[in-house]
Amino acid sequence: MTDPTTRVHDLDETELLARIFPLLPTGPAVVVGPGDDAAVVRAPDGRFVVTTDVLVQDRHFRRDWSTGYDVGRRAAVQNLADVAAMGAHATSLVVSLVVPGDLEVDWVTGLARGLAEASAPAAVVGGDLSGGDAVVVSVTVHGDLAGRDPVLRSGARPGDVVAHAGTLGTSAAGLDLLTCGAAEPRDGAPDGGGPLHPYVSAYLRPRSPLAAGPAAAAAGATAMLDVSDGLLRDAGRLARAGGVTLDIARSDLGPDVVALLPAAVQVSVTTGDDGDPDRALRWVLAGGEDHGLLATFPAHVAATGLPAPFRPIGVVTTADDAPTVLLDGEQPDVAPGWDHFRP
Amino acid sequence: MTDPTTRVHDLDETELLARIFPLLPTGPAVVVGPGDDAAVVRAPDGRFVVTTDVLVQDRHFRRDWSTGYDVGRRAAVQNLADVAAMGAHATSLVVSLVVPGDLEVDWVTGLARGLAEASAPAAVVGGDLSGGDAVVVSVTVHGDLAGRDPVLRSGARPGDVVAHAGTLGTSAAGLDLLTCGAAEPRDGAPDGGGPLHPYVSAYLRPRSPLAAGPAAAAAGATAMLDVSDGLLRDAGRLARAGGVTLDIARSDLGPDVVALLPAAVQVSVTTGDDGDPDRALRWVLAGGEDHGLLATFPAHVAATGLPAPFRPIGVVTTADDAPTVLLDGEQPDVAPGWDHFRP
């Protein structure tokens, strides 16, 4: 069908868009789809949720590791998780894409497929394309609250149970495995081809438990956010926004740490260090981009059963001095997570 | 207040956001503003309009010509014009911003001010910041149709009047004046300082007749779009979408061309060419980025008065063979406009 050697500068904008549009399925929320000055989207309860995130080549992804398909999935998921963290389900998204002229058209169409697949049944309703020296993908996702109040970061109250849905540390493990060369990103097929290492996949194509967001809202979650910058750092945000302290129980994270130990050993063997006993724990506590959901629930909700796949990992207590995050009642001795302008 | 030499990499992300958030006023449509995982915005009639556009340094703007404030205004206006072209008024926007670490913080806060000023009373409800080698600004704007049908590109019918609101060719004139050195971009003040040359201002900080969009919809416009890539090229889009021909009357563009003649002479004198008799006409017909609105109205609407500031510039006729744009009944002998991947 497509000549895989065709590059963006071989087509004009209309021709390029003509290859992208058919890959972007419509959805039930779409009144007017792509192709006009703007799209029109349904907002059934008279409000919509909106969030935006940007991915920059060589900052957030490497083109020798990530295919366009991977980047499309990741760009979608990090935004979809933000919408889910408000308790909403996604209805539609728009995309701005900056690409070098010598980028393969297949990379761009792969990105469109990845976006569309990760977002369905939400529809891609619009976008903009520009030339530039590096790939930049900016995605804006819209969601519907189905008449419920949004679940804010600020609602955690002493006595609430802290719960998490999704994986912790697998994306960071994947990144470290790739960085030290213990794992290869892929077999080179344009859409990712054969099976990826599960942690490499978690890093290149994160999966967020999106349905857990609206389920948490329906169950009465008092606060929620998407864990994108590491458990401790994001838990700190809930603590400060609510003026409370979150006390995480290390034992509840035991299975996550144990599952990552073989990967931690693999990194130690590959890098030739003597074995870092805390590497797996650090992945779980400070590793970002798994895009799980961290929420707080009233104790009576937890007692009768948290919505799947949430599981308790701690409790909310009164902030003694400043709101903070504790690990088994003590200040954790781990770097908290990711900052975008300081390496 | 702010040290003008402070650069982005001197602050962490939280500190940088703390300088930006106060510059982003809220608006009547905002339920939940910036700072949570996502914003929540009112959509009173159960639908919203959405469009996105991206500006890339050294493709769409030069940092030695444009301040952050200018880029903020321009990024807002090109999206606001798309919302207006659907017949909607803007309610809210989100911004993705990629900036080099050595960029002055004042440039970033200037961009926030420019965005906020150009968008008011629409609110900036969210954003994302990332490092990168060049500035990239991606803006998504949302609008409200107030219960009306959106005005699509496809509705033009034979017998309709073609009308335009806004300026034609002034942005292209400003760009050419800057490019040949006949005008200086500014006096160097961070917010643009003293008065800009009017055409330079049209290029650096375009103004779109935003209120004319909803007014056109209320008056019964059959089709509408934002003129961003040049009158002929964008008129061609209306023609193809509607399966009609648009016949533009050169005489109706006379005042636009005459107004630009001194600037055209200035470019000729500066570049030392012998005078290009068609330069001003070319600016009017093919110059992009004035962000006026091109619409078609039923003849009876035009007869009783077009909504201000629309003025008639032609008529819609049946497409003989392929839909096209004519100038006084003939194929125009002018390059049609701008393509993003071919210089």
XYZ file of C-alpha atoms in Angstrom:
686
model
C 0.000 0.000 0.000
C 2.379 2.669 1.262
C 5.982 2.908 0.161
C 7.814 2.709 3.510
C 10.565 5.006 2.216
C 8.155 7.887 1.557
C 9.009 10.835 3.764
C 6.941 13.717 4.997
C 8.579 16.210 2.593
C 7.613 13.994 -0.355
C 3.953 14.874 0.242
C 2.123 18.144 0.548
C 0.035 18.786 3.627
C -3.219 17.743 1.956
C -1.726 14.438 0.814
C -0.315 13.764 4.256
C -3.635 14.523 5.949
C -5.377 12.280 3.427
C -3.282 9.374 4.746
C -3.954 10.237 8.369
C -7.690 10.998 8.417
C -8.864 7.461 7.487
C -6.933 6.130 10.496
C -8.902 8.287 12.906
C -12.249 6.620 13.606
C -15.154 8.699 14.719
C -16.999 8.087 17.963
C -20.399 8.516 19.531
C -19.534 11.965 20.913
C -18.634 13.505 17.552
C -21.038 16.009 15.976
C -18.523 17.445 13.471
C -15.238 15.593 12.972
C -11.904 16.635 11.460
C -11.671 18.710 8.285
C -13.488 21.924 9.124
C -12.063 24.901 11.032
C -12.946 23.133 14.266
C -14.711 20.022 15.495
C -17.947 19.878 17.461
C -18.223 17.366 20.307
C -21.121 16.382 22.551
C -20.916 17.279 26.244
C -24.028 15.500 27.482
C -24.111 16.904 31.017
C -23.268 20.465 30.021
C -19.621 20.282 31.089
C -16.464 18.724 29.750
C -13.140 17.701 31.261
C -9.994 18.779 29.399
C -6.275 18.134 29.808
C -3.208 18.513 27.618
C 0.263 16.958 27.597
C 3.231 17.161 25.298
C 5.876 14.609 24.314
C 9.199 15.855 22.950
C 11.684 13.722 21.028
C 14.909 13.085 22.986
C 13.237 14.334 26.179
C 10.317 11.954 26.538
C 11.130 9.389 23.877
C 13.933 8.272 21.597
C 13.132 7.527 17.999
C 15.541 4.576 18.010
C 13.486 3.022 20.840
C 9.939 4.176 20.113
C 8.020 3.713 16.895
C 5.417 6.264 15.863
C 2.837 3.751 17.032
C 4.409 3.631 20.500
C 4.553 7.417 20.757
C 0.938 7.669 19.656
C -0.179 5.219 22.327
C 1.873 6.926 24.990
C 0.728 10.429 24.058
C -2.866 9.249 24.272
C -2.535 7.287 27.508
C -0.853 9.999 29.543
C -3.776 12.299 28.751
C -6.469 9.639 29.039
C -5.159 8.855 32.520
C -5.576 12.510 33.527
C -9.179 12.450 32.357
C -9.782 9.174 34.213
C -8.251 10.707 37.345
C -11.064 13.275 37.368
C -13.562 10.410 37.321
C -14.465 10.976 33.681
C -14.414 8.852 30.578
C -12.735 10.241 27.465
C -14.867 11.350 24.530
C -12.486 13.009 22.080
C -9.008 14.293 21.475
C -7.080 16.693 19.272
C -3.409 16.443 18.341
C -0.688 18.865 17.334
C 2.195 17.172 15.600
C 5.550 18.700 14.719
C 7.671 16.498 12.451
C 10.943 16.845 10.547
C 10.462 16.758 6.781
C 12.681 13.673 6.465
C 10.547 11.612 8.873
C 8.997 8.531 7.264
C 5.292 8.944 6.500
C 4.861 5.456 7.997
C 6.041 6.843 11.333
C 3.332 9.505 11.203
C 0.578 7.091 10.197
C 1.805 4.706 12.918
C 1.395 7.505 15.427
C -2.144 8.111 14.212
C -2.956 4.400 14.591
C -1.458 4.275 18.072
C -3.412 7.321 19.160
C -6.647 6.003 17.725
C -6.261 2.504 19.208
C -5.353 3.717 22.689
C -8.165 6.248 22.706
C -11.094 4.238 21.332
C -14.007 4.712 21.774
C -12.929 8.344 22.143
C -12.458 9.901 18.717
C -9.605 11.943 17.276
C -11.534 15.003 16.102
C -8.841 17.388 14.989
C -5.204 18.246 14.703
C -2.505 20.397 13.276
C 0.704 19.487 11.477
C 3.890 21.472 11.241
C 7.489 20.986 10.219
C 10.215 21.242 12.853
C 13.640 19.842 13.719
C 12.398 17.334 16.310
C 9.160 15.434 16.779
C 6.774 17.102 19.245
C 3.368 15.547 19.958
C 0.853 17.572 21.921
C -2.441 15.876 22.739
C -5.542 17.374 24.327
C -8.180 14.953 25.598
C -11.783 15.731 26.554
C -13.949 13.710 28.877
C -17.465 13.411 30.210
C -18.308 13.249 33.924
C -21.732 11.645 33.353
C -23.329 14.063 35.797
C -20.949 13.323 38.682
C -18.771 15.824 40.510
C -15.135 15.759 39.377
C -12.802 13.980 41.818
C -10.218 16.620 42.730
C -6.793 16.226 44.288
C -7.861 18.168 47.343
C -10.525 15.948 48.891
C -8.513 13.471 51.010
C -9.577 13.456 54.674
C -8.004 11.874 57.781
C -9.321 8.358 58.147
C -9.575 7.788 54.397
C -7.891 4.778 52.853
C -5.171 5.392 50.239
C -5.582 3.085 47.254
C -3.837 2.488 43.956
C -4.986 0.965 40.676
C -2.480 -0.171 38.072
C 1.205 -1.020 38.088
C 4.016 0.683 40.020
C 7.611 0.846 38.849
C 7.287 -1.245 35.687
C 7.834 1.710 33.351
C 10.927 2.822 35.293
C 12.216 -0.753 35.209
C 11.703 -0.850 31.452
C 13.553 2.421 31.016
C 16.498 1.212 33.106
C 16.603 -2.118 31.254
C 16.752 -0.250 27.939
C 19.250 2.321 29.175
C 21.756 -0.245 30.425
C 21.273 -2.468 27.380
C 19.795 -5.426 29.264
C 16.763 -5.315 26.973
C 16.296 -4.406 23.326
C 13.429 -2.111 22.406
C 11.966 -4.238 19.588
C 12.555 -6.278 16.472
C 12.325 -3.249 14.219
C 8.883 -3.781 12.707
C 7.117 -0.444 12.117
C 4.214 -1.174 14.450
C 6.377 -2.722 17.116
C 6.217 -6.177 15.567
C 6.905 -9.077 17.903
C 6.329 -9.206 21.629
C 8.099 -6.589 23.696
C 9.644 -7.277 27.075
C 6.743 -6.582 29.459
C 8.546 -3.770 31.298
C 9.870 -2.301 28.075
C 6.286 -2.332 26.868
C 5.204 -0.629 30.099
C 7.689 2.133 29.333
C 7.112 2.460 25.578
C 3.339 1.822 25.617
C 2.022 2.396 29.124
C -1.399 1.019 30.026
C -3.546 2.912 32.456
C -6.568 1.354 34.215
C -8.808 3.988 32.648
C -12.150 2.477 33.634
C -11.068 2.584 37.280
C -11.353 6.394 37.250
C -15.102 6.674 36.707
C -15.561 3.574 38.913
C -13.705 5.305 41.748
C -15.820 8.419 41.326
C -19.005 6.362 41.409
C -17.776 4.558 44.541
C -17.207 7.841 46.373
C -13.457 8.478 46.016
C -12.586 11.667 47.903
C -9.435 12.527 45.918
C -7.611 11.093 42.921
C -4.695 11.706 40.582
C -2.761 10.019 37.822
C 0.616 8.695 39.008
C 2.885 10.095 36.300
C 5.884 11.382 38.264
C 6.327 8.622 40.853
C 4.214 7.364 43.752
C 5.850 9.462 46.474
C 5.884 12.666 44.453
C 2.282 12.307 43.326
C 1.138 11.200 46.781
C 2.788 14.410 48.021
C 0.517 16.363 45.690
C -2.586 14.727 47.183
C -1.228 15.432 50.672
C -0.564 19.118 50.027
C -3.794 19.694 48.104
C -5.818 18.124 50.930
C -3.758 19.476 53.828
C -3.267 15.928 55.111
C -0.561 13.318 55.451
C -0.549 10.093 53.442
C 1.046 7.178 55.265
C 1.950 4.436 52.799
C 2.380 0.884 54.122
C 5.543 -0.708 52.763
C 4.036 -4.168 53.183
C 1.274 -3.301 50.712
C 3.946 -2.602 48.102
C 5.795 -5.851 48.800
C 4.386 -7.783 45.838
C 5.268 -4.918 43.469
C 8.853 -4.833 44.740
C 9.254 -8.614 44.659
C 7.959 -8.796 41.091
C 10.610 -6.305 39.994
C 13.553 -7.962 41.760
C 14.598 -10.136 38.791
C 14.696 -7.044 36.567
C 16.692 -5.193 39.224
C 19.191 -8.064 39.311
C 19.340 -8.015 35.516
C 20.287 -4.328 35.593
C 22.919 -4.998 38.261
C 24.431 -7.841 36.222
C 24.465 -5.808 33.021
C 25.930 -2.689 34.561
C 28.374 -4.682 36.676
C 27.451 -2.987 39.924
C 27.466 -5.094 43.059
C 23.710 -5.191 43.271
C 21.679 -2.261 44.494
C 19.324 -3.680 47.145
C 16.921 -0.743 46.860
C 16.614 -0.515 43.082
C 13.278 -2.339 42.864
C 11.883 -0.411 45.813
C 13.014 2.846 44.212
C 11.270 1.925 40.969
C 8.048 1.318 42.901
C 8.232 4.475 45.020
C 9.763 6.966 42.604
C 9.384 5.563 39.112
C 7.034 7.592 36.942
C 4.877 7.004 33.895
C 3.068 3.826 34.828
C -0.032 6.032 34.790
C -1.842 4.173 37.536
C -4.447 5.992 39.583
C -3.894 7.002 43.202
C -7.094 7.709 45.118
C -8.440 8.085 48.607
C -11.699 6.513 49.736
C -13.740 6.859 52.924
C -13.011 3.957 55.296
C -16.551 2.600 54.938
C -16.082 2.275 51.175
C -12.828 0.407 51.686
C -14.500 -1.829 54.256
C -17.191 -2.908 51.818
C -14.781 -3.302 48.901
C -12.837 -0.907 46.684
C -13.747 -0.778 42.997
C -11.471 -3.068 40.993
C -8.549 -2.938 40.470
C -7.915 -0.539 43.385
C -6.102 -2.016 46.366
C -5.287 -0.299 49.663
C -1.719 0.913 50.148
C -2.019 3.234 53.142
C -4.098 5.613 55.190
C -4.722 9.344 55.373
C -3.828 10.979 58.686
C -3.933 14.488 60.074
C -0.953 16.564 58.977
C 1.130 17.250 62.077
C 3.089 20.170 60.719
C 3.229 20.361 56.945
C 1.280 17.868 54.812
C 3.613 15.103 53.737
C 3.979 11.488 52.668
C 5.278 8.881 55.097
C 6.390 5.301 54.573
C 5.394 3.158 57.564
C 5.114 6.366 59.589
C 8.538 7.742 58.690
C 9.984 10.131 56.121
C 10.981 7.996 53.132
C 14.659 7.969 52.224
C 14.155 7.976 48.443
C 14.463 10.714 45.800
C 10.861 11.697 45.149
C 10.635 11.650 41.345
C 10.841 13.508 38.125
C 11.361 17.198 37.332
C 11.093 18.390 33.761
C 13.803 21.048 33.800
C 16.311 19.542 36.229
C 17.896 16.276 35.173
C 9.591 41.971 40.714
C 11.169 39.448 38.356
C 14.845 39.442 37.522
C 14.790 39.690 33.700
C 17.918 37.549 33.450
C 16.293 34.557 35.174
C 16.106 31.628 32.789
C 13.836 28.631 32.691
C 16.541 26.243 33.950
C 17.047 28.452 37.031
C 13.611 27.388 38.286
C 12.017 24.029 38.873
C 8.723 23.251 37.200
C 6.667 24.163 40.262
C 8.382 27.551 40.570
C 7.889 28.256 36.887
C 4.207 27.309 37.021
C 3.825 29.512 40.106
C 4.862 32.489 37.970
C 2.548 31.555 35.125
C -0.699 30.622 36.905
C -1.428 34.112 38.330
C -1.282 35.506 34.781
C -4.075 33.227 33.618
C -7.403 34.724 34.654
C -10.395 32.500 35.075
C -13.620 33.008 33.153
C -17.329 32.398 33.440
C -17.097 28.980 31.785
C -14.597 27.522 34.258
C -15.819 24.939 36.781
C -12.330 23.643 37.718
C -9.314 25.656 36.573
C -5.623 24.787 36.253
C -3.780 22.756 38.873
C -5.623 19.447 38.992
C -5.181 16.519 36.590
C -7.612 18.206 34.222
C -9.896 21.220 34.056
C -13.690 21.193 33.922
C -15.419 23.664 31.611
C -19.086 24.479 31.080
C -20.675 23.554 27.745
C -24.081 25.184 28.192
C -25.817 23.733 25.144
C -24.421 20.223 25.564
C -21.785 20.559 22.840
C -18.441 22.271 22.482
C -16.324 23.426 19.567
C -12.630 22.506 19.639
C -9.626 23.312 17.470
C -5.854 23.110 17.876
C -2.903 24.827 16.216
C 0.818 24.779 16.766
C 3.490 27.468 16.352
C 7.112 26.393 15.910
C 10.124 28.661 16.386
C 11.942 29.421 13.115
C 8.987 28.043 11.145
C 6.146 30.294 12.274
C 8.042 32.925 14.224
C 11.565 34.202 14.835
C 12.579 34.965 18.390
C 14.536 38.013 17.220
C 11.296 39.427 15.771
C 8.611 38.138 18.135
C 8.493 38.547 21.888
C 6.852 35.890 24.036
C 3.908 38.256 24.314
C 3.578 38.416 20.516
C 3.760 34.626 20.181
C 1.155 34.223 22.917
C -1.235 36.592 21.151
C -0.660 34.944 17.800
C -1.047 31.399 19.143
C -4.336 32.420 20.727
C -5.708 34.350 17.761
C -5.125 31.689 15.130
C -7.187 29.275 17.229
C -9.792 31.805 18.331
C -10.379 32.606 14.653
C -11.069 28.924 13.941
C -13.652 28.829 16.730
C -15.231 32.064 15.435
C -15.350 30.548 11.945
C -17.701 27.857 13.262
C -19.987 30.611 14.559
C -18.966 30.047 18.171
C -17.480 32.219 20.873
C -14.449 30.932 22.757
C -14.835 29.760 26.355
C -11.494 28.241 27.305
C -8.095 27.131 26.123
C -5.239 24.840 27.074
C -1.581 25.286 26.095
C 1.384 22.988 25.613
C 4.656 24.844 25.742
C 8.089 23.485 24.843
C 10.941 25.809 25.804
C 14.742 25.639 25.855
C 16.172 25.757 29.376
C 18.106 28.936 28.600
C 14.977 30.862 27.569
C 14.274 33.887 29.769
C 11.448 33.314 32.243
C 10.168 36.753 31.185
C 9.638 35.384 27.686
C 7.465 32.603 29.096
C 5.445 34.900 31.346
C 5.081 37.310 28.404
C 3.623 34.462 26.381
C 1.158 33.708 29.173
C 0.097 37.371 29.280
C -0.303 37.527 25.512
C -2.396 34.374 25.478
C -4.565 35.567 28.332
C -5.120 39.055 26.891
C -5.979 37.854 23.395
C -8.321 35.188 24.716
C -10.288 37.072 27.374
C -13.018 36.474 28.416
C -12.107 32.888 27.529
C -9.947 31.388 30.269
C -6.676 29.490 30.102
C -7.642 26.360 32.027
C -4.639 24.115 31.664
C -1.296 23.439 30.134
C 1.856 21.425 30.020
C 5.490 22.508 30.036
C 8.486 20.669 28.655
C 12.082 21.351 27.795
C 13.170 21.191 24.149
C 15.671 22.728 21.738
C 13.213 25.150 20.118
C 10.065 26.875 21.318
C 6.863 25.073 20.328
C 3.482 26.459 21.377
C 0.417 24.304 20.882
C -2.926 25.839 21.796
C -6.337 24.172 21.901
C -9.362 26.466 22.107
C -12.934 25.508 23.022
C -16.051 27.408 22.075
C -19.770 27.526 22.639
C -22.332 27.602 19.811
C -25.112 29.043 21.998
C -27.581 26.552 20.617
C -26.960 27.357 16.941
C -25.830 24.932 14.261
C -22.112 25.179 13.472
C -21.357 27.018 10.222
C -19.446 24.499 8.142
C -17.238 25.017 5.103
C -19.579 23.012 2.932
C -22.761 25.097 2.912
C -22.150 27.621 0.108
C -24.883 27.557 -2.571
C -25.110 29.168 -6.037
C -26.589 32.631 -5.665
C -24.995 33.229 -2.255
C -22.898 36.313 -1.697
C -19.228 35.866 -0.756
C -18.222 38.192 2.064
C -15.118 38.900 4.094
C -14.570 40.395 7.538
C -11.172 41.684 8.594
C -8.019 42.691 6.770
C -6.425 41.095 3.696
C -2.723 41.115 2.950
C -1.550 43.210 5.889
C 0.204 40.319 7.633
C 1.998 39.324 4.412
C 2.996 42.973 3.875
C 4.392 43.085 7.415
C 6.361 39.903 6.854
C 7.842 41.206 3.593
C 8.691 44.569 5.193
C 10.528 42.758 7.990
C 12.213 40.283 5.663
C 13.672 42.936 3.368
C 14.627 45.179 6.277
C 12.277 48.041 5.380
C 10.760 47.833 8.879
C 12.182 46.966 12.270
C 10.236 44.548 14.442
C 10.213 46.672 17.615
C 12.117 48.794 20.074
C 13.207 45.809 22.120
C 10.931 46.193 25.134
C 9.869 42.776 26.465
C 6.175 43.310 25.834
C 6.704 44.952 22.482
C 7.078 48.413 23.978
C 6.389 51.317 21.642
C 4.060 51.331 18.665
C 4.752 48.758 15.989
C 4.431 49.475 12.287
C 0.778 48.600 11.629
C 1.562 45.843 9.115
C 4.369 44.486 11.263
C 1.839 44.384 14.076
C -0.605 42.590 11.768
C 2.057 39.945 11.205
C 3.400 39.649 14.753
C 0.068 40.099 16.575
C -2.768 39.423 14.149
C -6.242 40.619 15.062
C -9.232 38.614 13.978
C -12.781 40.005 13.945
C -13.853 37.296 16.371
C -17.309 38.645 17.163
C -18.145 38.538 13.466
C -18.206 34.731 13.580
C -21.196 34.280 15.890
C -22.810 37.335 14.222
C -22.502 35.663 10.826
C -23.996 32.453 12.201
C -26.912 34.365 13.709
C -27.467 36.184 10.398
C -27.699 32.906 8.489
C -24.240 32.448 6.951
C -24.260 29.284 4.836
C -20.503 28.591 5.015
C -17.518 30.144 6.746
C -13.799 29.696 7.359
C -10.831 31.490 8.824
C -8.534 32.946 6.152
C -5.177 31.685 7.386
C -3.468 30.509 4.188
C -4.481 33.256 1.758
C -7.799 34.385 0.278
C -7.612 32.339 -2.926
C -6.450 29.163 -1.226
C -9.042 29.370 1.527
C -11.786 30.372 -0.915
C -10.831 27.237 -2.833
C -11.572 25.208 0.294
C -15.070 26.681 0.534
C -15.571 26.008 -3.181
C -14.505 22.361 -3.000
C -16.349 21.655 0.252
C -19.565 23.109 -1.199
C -19.138 21.808 -4.752
C -19.509 25.370 -6.075
C -17.432 28.114 -7.664
C -16.579 31.341 -5.875
C -16.222 34.308 -8.203
C -14.345 37.107 -6.469
C -14.762 40.666 -7.792
C -11.418 42.422 -8.147
C -13.089 45.785 -7.723
C -14.251 44.825 -4.232
C -10.608 44.272 -3.283
C -9.485 47.599 -4.766
C -9.343 49.494 -1.469
C -7.282 46.699 0.146
C -4.790 46.766 -2.725
C -4.568 50.564 -2.819
C -3.962 50.721 0.934
C -1.002 48.362 0.561
C 0.619 50.146 -2.422
C 2.890 52.387 -0.300
C 4.210 49.338 1.548
C 4.719 47.551 -1.777
C 6.714 50.536 -3.052
C 8.718 50.526 0.186
C 9.671 46.882 -0.388
C 10.626 47.646 -4.007
C 12.804 50.561 -2.936
C 14.495 48.578 -0.174
C 15.165 45.513 -2.273
C 16.171 47.604 -5.295
C 13.858 45.828 -7.716
C 12.227 47.891 -10.422
C 8.845 47.817 -8.769
C 6.604 44.793 -8.849
C 3.193 46.063 -9.997
C 1.376 43.026 -8.601
C 2.969 42.829 -5.152
C 0.096 44.507 -3.299
C -2.497 42.465 -5.200
C -0.571 39.303 -4.403
C -0.536 40.175 -0.706
C -4.312 40.599 -0.795
C -5.051 37.438 -2.769
C -2.417 35.046 -1.457
C -1.089 36.465 1.815
C -1.999 34.367 4.827
C -2.396 34.891 8.538
C -4.578 37.982 8.656
C -7.159 35.631 10.186
C -10.155 37.373 8.694
C -13.357 35.405 8.172
C -14.595 34.381 4.739
C -18.288 33.518 4.618
C -21.147 33.040 2.239
C -24.627 34.444 2.865
C -27.941 33.977 1.086
C -28.587 36.878 -1.310
C -31.556 38.082 0.757
C -29.312 38.463 3.813
C -26.797 40.475 1.801
C -29.619 42.623 0.390
C -30.826 43.596 3.849
C -27.320 44.134 5.224
C -24.437 41.852 6.167
C -23.414 41.723 9.826
C -20.547 44.127 10.505
C -17.748 44.142 9.515
C -18.528 41.736 6.635
C -18.479 43.250 3.154
C -19.314 41.546 -0.125
C -16.382 40.496 -2.323
C -18.011 38.138 -4.805
C -20.714 35.640 -5.600
C -21.185 31.876 -5.509
C -21.965 30.250 -8.848
C -22.563 26.735 -10.056
C -19.351 24.802 -10.577
C -19.025 24.180 -14.307
C -16.510 21.358 -14.133
C -14.533 21.228 -10.913
C -15.312 23.637 -8.065
C -12.882 26.531 -8.234
C -12.198 30.165 -7.430
C -12.376 32.799 -10.151
C -11.315 36.441 -10.212
C -13.744 38.487 -12.306
C -14.849 35.252 -13.974
C -11.345 34.056 -14.885
C -8.736 31.757 -13.399
C -6.481 33.966 -11.255
C -2.854 34.175 -12.285
C -1.436 34.178 -8.721
C 0.245 31.503 -6.604
C -2.513 30.334 -4.281
C -0.862 30.406 -0.841
C 1.012 28.636 1.847
C 1.985 24.983 2.221
C 3.590 23.838 5.447
C 6.045 21.300 4.050
C 6.949 22.836 0.704
C 8.703 26.215 0.762
